[in-house]
Amino acid sequence: ALAEPAASLVLATYNVRNYLEQNRWHENRFRMAYPKPEAEKQRVRSLIREADADILFLQELGSMQHLEELRSDLQLEGLHYAHSHFAKAEGARSGLAILAKVPIVQTILLDPRGANEDRLIKRGLQESTFQFSGKQLRVFHVHLKSRYTVDAQDPEAAGFRAREIEAMEALVAQSVKQYADDYVLLLGDFNTPFDDPLLEPLQLSWQPIQAVDKSGKQWTYKYQKTQQVDRIDGFWILQKRDVQLTVVEANVVPENLQSGSDHRLVAIRFEGRKDN
């Protein structure tokens, strides 16, 4: 049987850091309910244009209005995303967003609850579906709890994130069993280094895709107070699965951080092949 030429698709994930109204120190004064400064927005857009992804997954956007502002500004600068989606879990400070050049077939926000109706994943888990290379591409998009906490009994919110990771892995595992013939990806901001034992429930079935910058460095987040860098953003691919995407290229952008975000963008180009 002959095969059609391989189709190519670029996906990116990027935490745009507080793209919303909040109390900020800006231009030598404290400002209440102040938007993300324009200089930071410009830097964010510059990196997004550089990546030029077909599908862009974003964390820390405040609302659909913020997403539409970003999409409109990108279009004025020459990058057009025809499709968008925004979802925010109940009570969450920010949401999960998508900008896409290709149609979004479906997207739902998974918001699991515990025995006492407490939310098991603070910002929810987004499941989105796209058509790619003759199959469905199912993408699970997550933003786990940050390491900031006021709970002295749970340093760096490790216990909270451990419960989130367990709930996320169980939800995704349940879903992918139904879609054996689909391409599957897990991505986002995990707020946990990819080699951390906290991610062991995920590491048993999933493997992170290796993405590097031009210097060969993998880190995606810099903690400004200590200048510590970690790899906490990116893509995971399900192991031991018959249907797999071929990773052609994986990049971390930019090489250095500027004022747009404390995260770096991760972009991956895949290929898939449809047999006749």
Coordinates of C-alpha atoms in Angstrom, one line a residue:
A1 CA 0.0 0.0 0.0
L2 CA 1.2 3.5 -0.9
A3 CA 1.3 6.3 1.7
E4 CA 0.5 10.0 1.2
P5 CA 3.3 12.5 1.9
A6 CA 3.8 13.2 5.6
A7 CA 1.7 16.0 7.1
S8 CA 3.4 18.4 9.4
L9 CA 2.0 20.3 12.4
V10 CA 3.6 22.7 14.9
L11 CA 2.3 22.9 18.4
A12 CA 3.5 25.2 21.2
T13 CA 2.8 25.7 24.9
Y14 CA 3.5 29.0 26.7
N15 CA 2.8 30.4 30.1
V16 CA 2.3 34.1 29.4
R17 CA 2.6 35.1 33.1
N18 CA -0.3 37.0 34.5
Y19 CA -2.0 38.2 31.3
L20 CA -4.8 39.7 33.4
E21 CA -5.6 42.5 35.7
Q22 CA -3.9 42.3 39.1
N23 CA -2.1 44.5 41.7
R24 CA 1.3 45.3 40.3
W25 CA 4.5 47.3 40.9
H26 CA 4.9 49.2 37.7
E27 CA 6.9 52.3 36.8
N28 CA 8.0 52.9 40.4
R29 CA 4.6 52.7 42.0
F30 CA 2.1 50.2 43.2
R31 CA -1.1 49.9 41.0
M32 CA -4.3 48.2 41.8
A33 CA -6.1 45.9 39.3
Y34 CA -3.6 46.9 36.6
P35 CA -3.3 45.1 33.3
K36 CA -0.2 43.4 32.0
P37 CA 2.2 46.2 30.9
E38 CA 2.4 46.8 27.2
A39 CA 6.1 46.1 27.0
E40 CA 5.6 42.6 28.4
K41 CA 2.7 42.0 26.0
Q42 CA 4.9 43.0 23.1
R43 CA 7.6 40.6 24.2
V44 CA 5.1 37.8 24.6
R45 CA 3.8 38.4 21.1
S46 CA 7.3 38.5 19.7
L47 CA 8.0 35.0 20.9
I48 CA 4.6 33.7 19.7
R49 CA 5.4 35.2 16.2
E50 CA 8.8 33.6 16.3
A51 CA 7.3 30.2 17.0
D52 CA 4.5 30.6 14.4
A53 CA 2.8 27.5 15.8
D54 CA -0.3 26.0 14.0
I55 CA -1.8 25.4 17.5
L56 CA -0.8 27.4 20.5
F57 CA -1.7 26.4 24.1
L58 CA -1.5 29.2 26.6
Q59 CA -1.6 29.4 30.4
E60 CA -2.3 32.3 32.8
L61 CA -4.7 34.3 30.6
G62 CA -7.4 35.9 32.7
S63 CA -10.4 35.8 30.4
M64 CA -11.8 35.4 26.9
Q65 CA -11.4 39.1 26.5
H66 CA -7.7 38.9 27.2
L67 CA -7.4 36.1 24.6
E68 CA -9.2 38.1 22.0
E69 CA -7.0 41.1 22.7
L70 CA -3.9 38.9 22.2
R71 CA -5.3 37.4 19.0
S72 CA -6.2 40.8 17.6
D73 CA -2.8 42.2 18.3
L74 CA -1.1 39.2 16.7
Q75 CA -3.2 39.7 13.6
L76 CA -2.2 43.3 13.3
E77 CA 1.4 42.1 13.4
G78 CA 0.8 39.5 10.7
L79 CA 0.0 36.3 12.5
H80 CA -3.6 35.2 12.1
Y81 CA -5.3 32.6 14.3
A82 CA -8.7 31.9 12.9
H83 CA -9.8 29.7 15.8
S84 CA -9.7 30.2 19.6
H85 CA -11.0 28.8 22.8
F86 CA -10.9 29.8 26.5
A87 CA -11.8 27.8 29.6
K88 CA -11.5 28.6 33.3
A89 CA -12.2 26.3 36.2
E90 CA -14.6 27.5 38.8
G91 CA -12.8 29.9 41.2
A92 CA -9.5 29.8 39.3
R93 CA -7.6 33.0 38.9
S94 CA -6.6 32.3 35.3
G95 CA -7.6 29.9 32.5
L96 CA -6.4 27.7 29.7
A97 CA -6.5 29.0 26.2
I98 CA -6.0 27.9 22.6
L99 CA -5.2 29.9 19.4
A100 CA -5.2 27.7 16.3
K101 CA -4.8 28.1 12.5
V102 CA -6.7 24.8 12.1
P103 CA -10.3 24.1 13.2
I104 CA -10.8 22.9 16.8
V105 CA -13.1 19.9 16.5
Q106 CA -14.0 19.8 20.2
T107 CA -12.7 21.0 23.6
I108 CA -14.0 20.3 27.1
L109 CA -12.7 21.3 30.5
L110 CA -12.3 18.3 32.9
D111 CA -12.8 19.4 36.4
P112 CA -12.7 16.4 38.7
R113 CA -14.1 16.6 42.3
G114 CA -13.1 14.8 45.4
A115 CA -15.4 13.1 48.0
N116 CA -16.2 16.5 49.6
E117 CA -16.7 18.2 46.2
D118 CA -13.3 19.8 46.5
R119 CA -11.6 20.4 43.1
L120 CA -8.8 17.9 42.5
I121 CA -7.1 20.0 39.8
K122 CA -6.9 23.7 40.7
R123 CA -7.1 25.1 37.1
G124 CA -8.8 22.1 35.5
L125 CA -7.7 19.9 32.6
Q126 CA -8.5 20.8 29.0
E127 CA -9.1 18.0 26.4
S128 CA -9.1 19.2 22.8
T129 CA -9.5 17.4 19.5
F130 CA -8.1 18.3 16.1
Q131 CA -8.0 16.5 12.7
F132 CA -4.5 15.6 11.7
S133 CA -3.1 13.3 9.1
G134 CA -6.3 11.4 8.7
K135 CA -6.8 10.8 12.4
Q136 CA -8.0 12.6 15.5
L137 CA -5.3 14.4 17.5
R138 CA -6.3 14.5 21.2
V139 CA -4.4 17.0 23.3
F140 CA -4.6 17.2 27.1
H141 CA -3.7 20.7 28.4
V142 CA -2.9 21.3 32.0
H143 CA -1.6 24.0 34.3
L144 CA -0.8 22.5 37.7
K145 CA -0.7 24.4 41.1
S146 CA 2.3 26.7 41.5
R147 CA 4.9 26.1 44.2
Y148 CA 3.7 29.3 46.1
T149 CA 1.7 28.4 49.2
V150 CA 0.8 29.8 52.6
D151 CA 0.3 26.2 54.0
A152 CA 3.3 25.6 56.3
Q153 CA 2.4 21.9 56.4
D154 CA 2.7 21.6 52.6
P155 CA 6.0 23.2 51.5
E156 CA 6.0 24.3 47.9
A157 CA 2.5 22.9 47.6
A158 CA 4.1 19.5 46.8
G159 CA 1.2 17.5 48.5
F160 CA -1.4 19.5 46.6
R161 CA 0.4 18.9 43.2
A162 CA 0.8 15.2 44.0
R163 CA -3.0 14.9 44.3
E164 CA -3.4 16.9 41.1
I165 CA -0.9 14.7 39.2
E166 CA -2.7 11.6 40.4
A167 CA -6.1 12.9 39.4
M168 CA -4.7 14.1 36.0
E169 CA -3.1 10.8 35.2
A170 CA -6.2 8.8 36.0
L171 CA -8.5 11.1 34.0
V172 CA -6.2 11.0 30.9
A173 CA -5.7 7.2 31.2
Q174 CA -9.4 6.7 31.3
S175 CA -9.9 8.9 28.2
V176 CA -7.1 7.5 26.0
K177 CA -8.4 3.9 26.5
Q178 CA -11.4 5.0 24.4
Y179 CA -9.3 6.4 21.6
A180 CA -6.8 3.7 20.7
D181 CA -6.6 4.9 17.1
D182 CA -6.0 8.6 17.9
Y183 CA -2.8 10.5 18.3
V184 CA -2.5 11.6 21.9
L185 CA -0.4 14.4 23.6
L186 CA -0.2 15.8 27.1
L187 CA 1.2 19.3 27.5
G188 CA 1.3 22.5 29.5
D189 CA 2.9 24.0 32.7
F190 CA 3.4 21.2 35.3
N191 CA 5.1 23.5 37.9
T192 CA 7.2 20.4 38.7
P193 CA 10.6 19.5 37.2
F194 CA 10.1 16.7 34.7
D195 CA 12.5 14.4 36.5
D196 CA 10.9 15.0 39.9
P197 CA 9.7 11.9 41.8
L198 CA 6.4 13.8 42.2
L199 CA 5.7 13.0 38.6
E200 CA 6.3 9.3 39.0
P201 CA 2.6 8.4 38.3
L202 CA 3.0 10.1 34.9
Q203 CA 6.5 8.8 34.2
L204 CA 5.2 5.2 34.4
S205 CA 3.2 5.6 31.1
W206 CA 4.4 8.9 29.6
Q207 CA 7.7 10.2 28.3
P208 CA 8.7 13.9 28.0
I209 CA 9.7 15.1 24.6
Q210 CA 13.2 16.5 24.7
A211 CA 13.2 20.1 23.6
V212 CA 16.3 22.4 23.8
D213 CA 17.3 26.0 23.0
K214 CA 20.1 26.9 20.6
S215 CA 22.6 26.3 23.3
G216 CA 21.3 22.8 24.0
K217 CA 19.6 23.8 27.3
Q218 CA 16.2 22.4 28.3
W219 CA 15.1 24.7 31.1
T220 CA 11.8 26.5 30.6
Y221 CA 11.3 28.5 33.9
K222 CA 13.5 30.8 35.9
Y223 CA 12.6 31.6 39.6
Q224 CA 13.6 35.2 39.7
K225 CA 14.3 35.4 43.5
T226 CA 17.0 32.7 43.3
Q227 CA 17.7 32.6 39.6
Q228 CA 17.1 28.8 39.7
V229 CA 16.1 27.3 36.4
D230 CA 13.9 24.2 35.9
R231 CA 12.3 22.3 33.1
I232 CA 8.6 22.4 34.0
D233 CA 6.8 23.2 30.7
G234 CA 6.5 21.1 27.6
F235 CA 5.1 17.9 26.0
W236 CA 4.6 14.3 27.0
I237 CA 3.9 11.4 24.7
L238 CA 2.3 8.1 25.7
Q239 CA 4.6 5.1 25.6
K240 CA 3.8 1.7 24.2
R241 CA 1.1 3.0 21.8
D242 CA 0.6 1.7 18.3
V243 CA -0.4 5.2 16.9
Q244 CA 2.5 7.6 17.4
L245 CA 3.4 11.0 16.1
T246 CA 6.9 11.5 14.7
V247 CA 8.8 14.3 16.4
V248 CA 10.8 16.2 13.8
E249 CA 11.9 19.2 15.8
A250 CA 11.5 20.4 19.4
N251 CA 12.7 23.9 20.5
V252 CA 12.7 26.1 23.6
V253 CA 12.3 29.8 22.8
P254 CA 14.0 32.2 23.6
E255 CA 17.6 31.5 24.7
N256 CA 17.3 34.1 27.4
L257 CA 14.4 35.5 29.4
Q258 CA 13.2 39.1 29.1
S259 CA 10.3 40.9 30.6
G260 CA 7.4 39.1 28.9
S261 CA 7.2 36.0 31.1
D262 CA 9.2 34.0 33.6
H263 CA 8.6 31.0 31.3
R264 CA 10.0 30.1 27.9
L265 CA 7.9 28.9 25.0
V266 CA 8.2 25.2 23.9
A267 CA 7.4 24.4 20.3
I268 CA 7.3 21.0 18.7
R269 CA 6.9 20.0 15.0
F270 CA 5.3 16.6 14.3
E271 CA 4.7 14.5 11.3
G272 CA 2.0 11.9 10.7
R273 CA 1.4 9.6 7.8
K274 CA -1.9 8.4 6.4
D275 CA -1.9 5.0 4.6
N276 CA -4.0 4.3 1.6

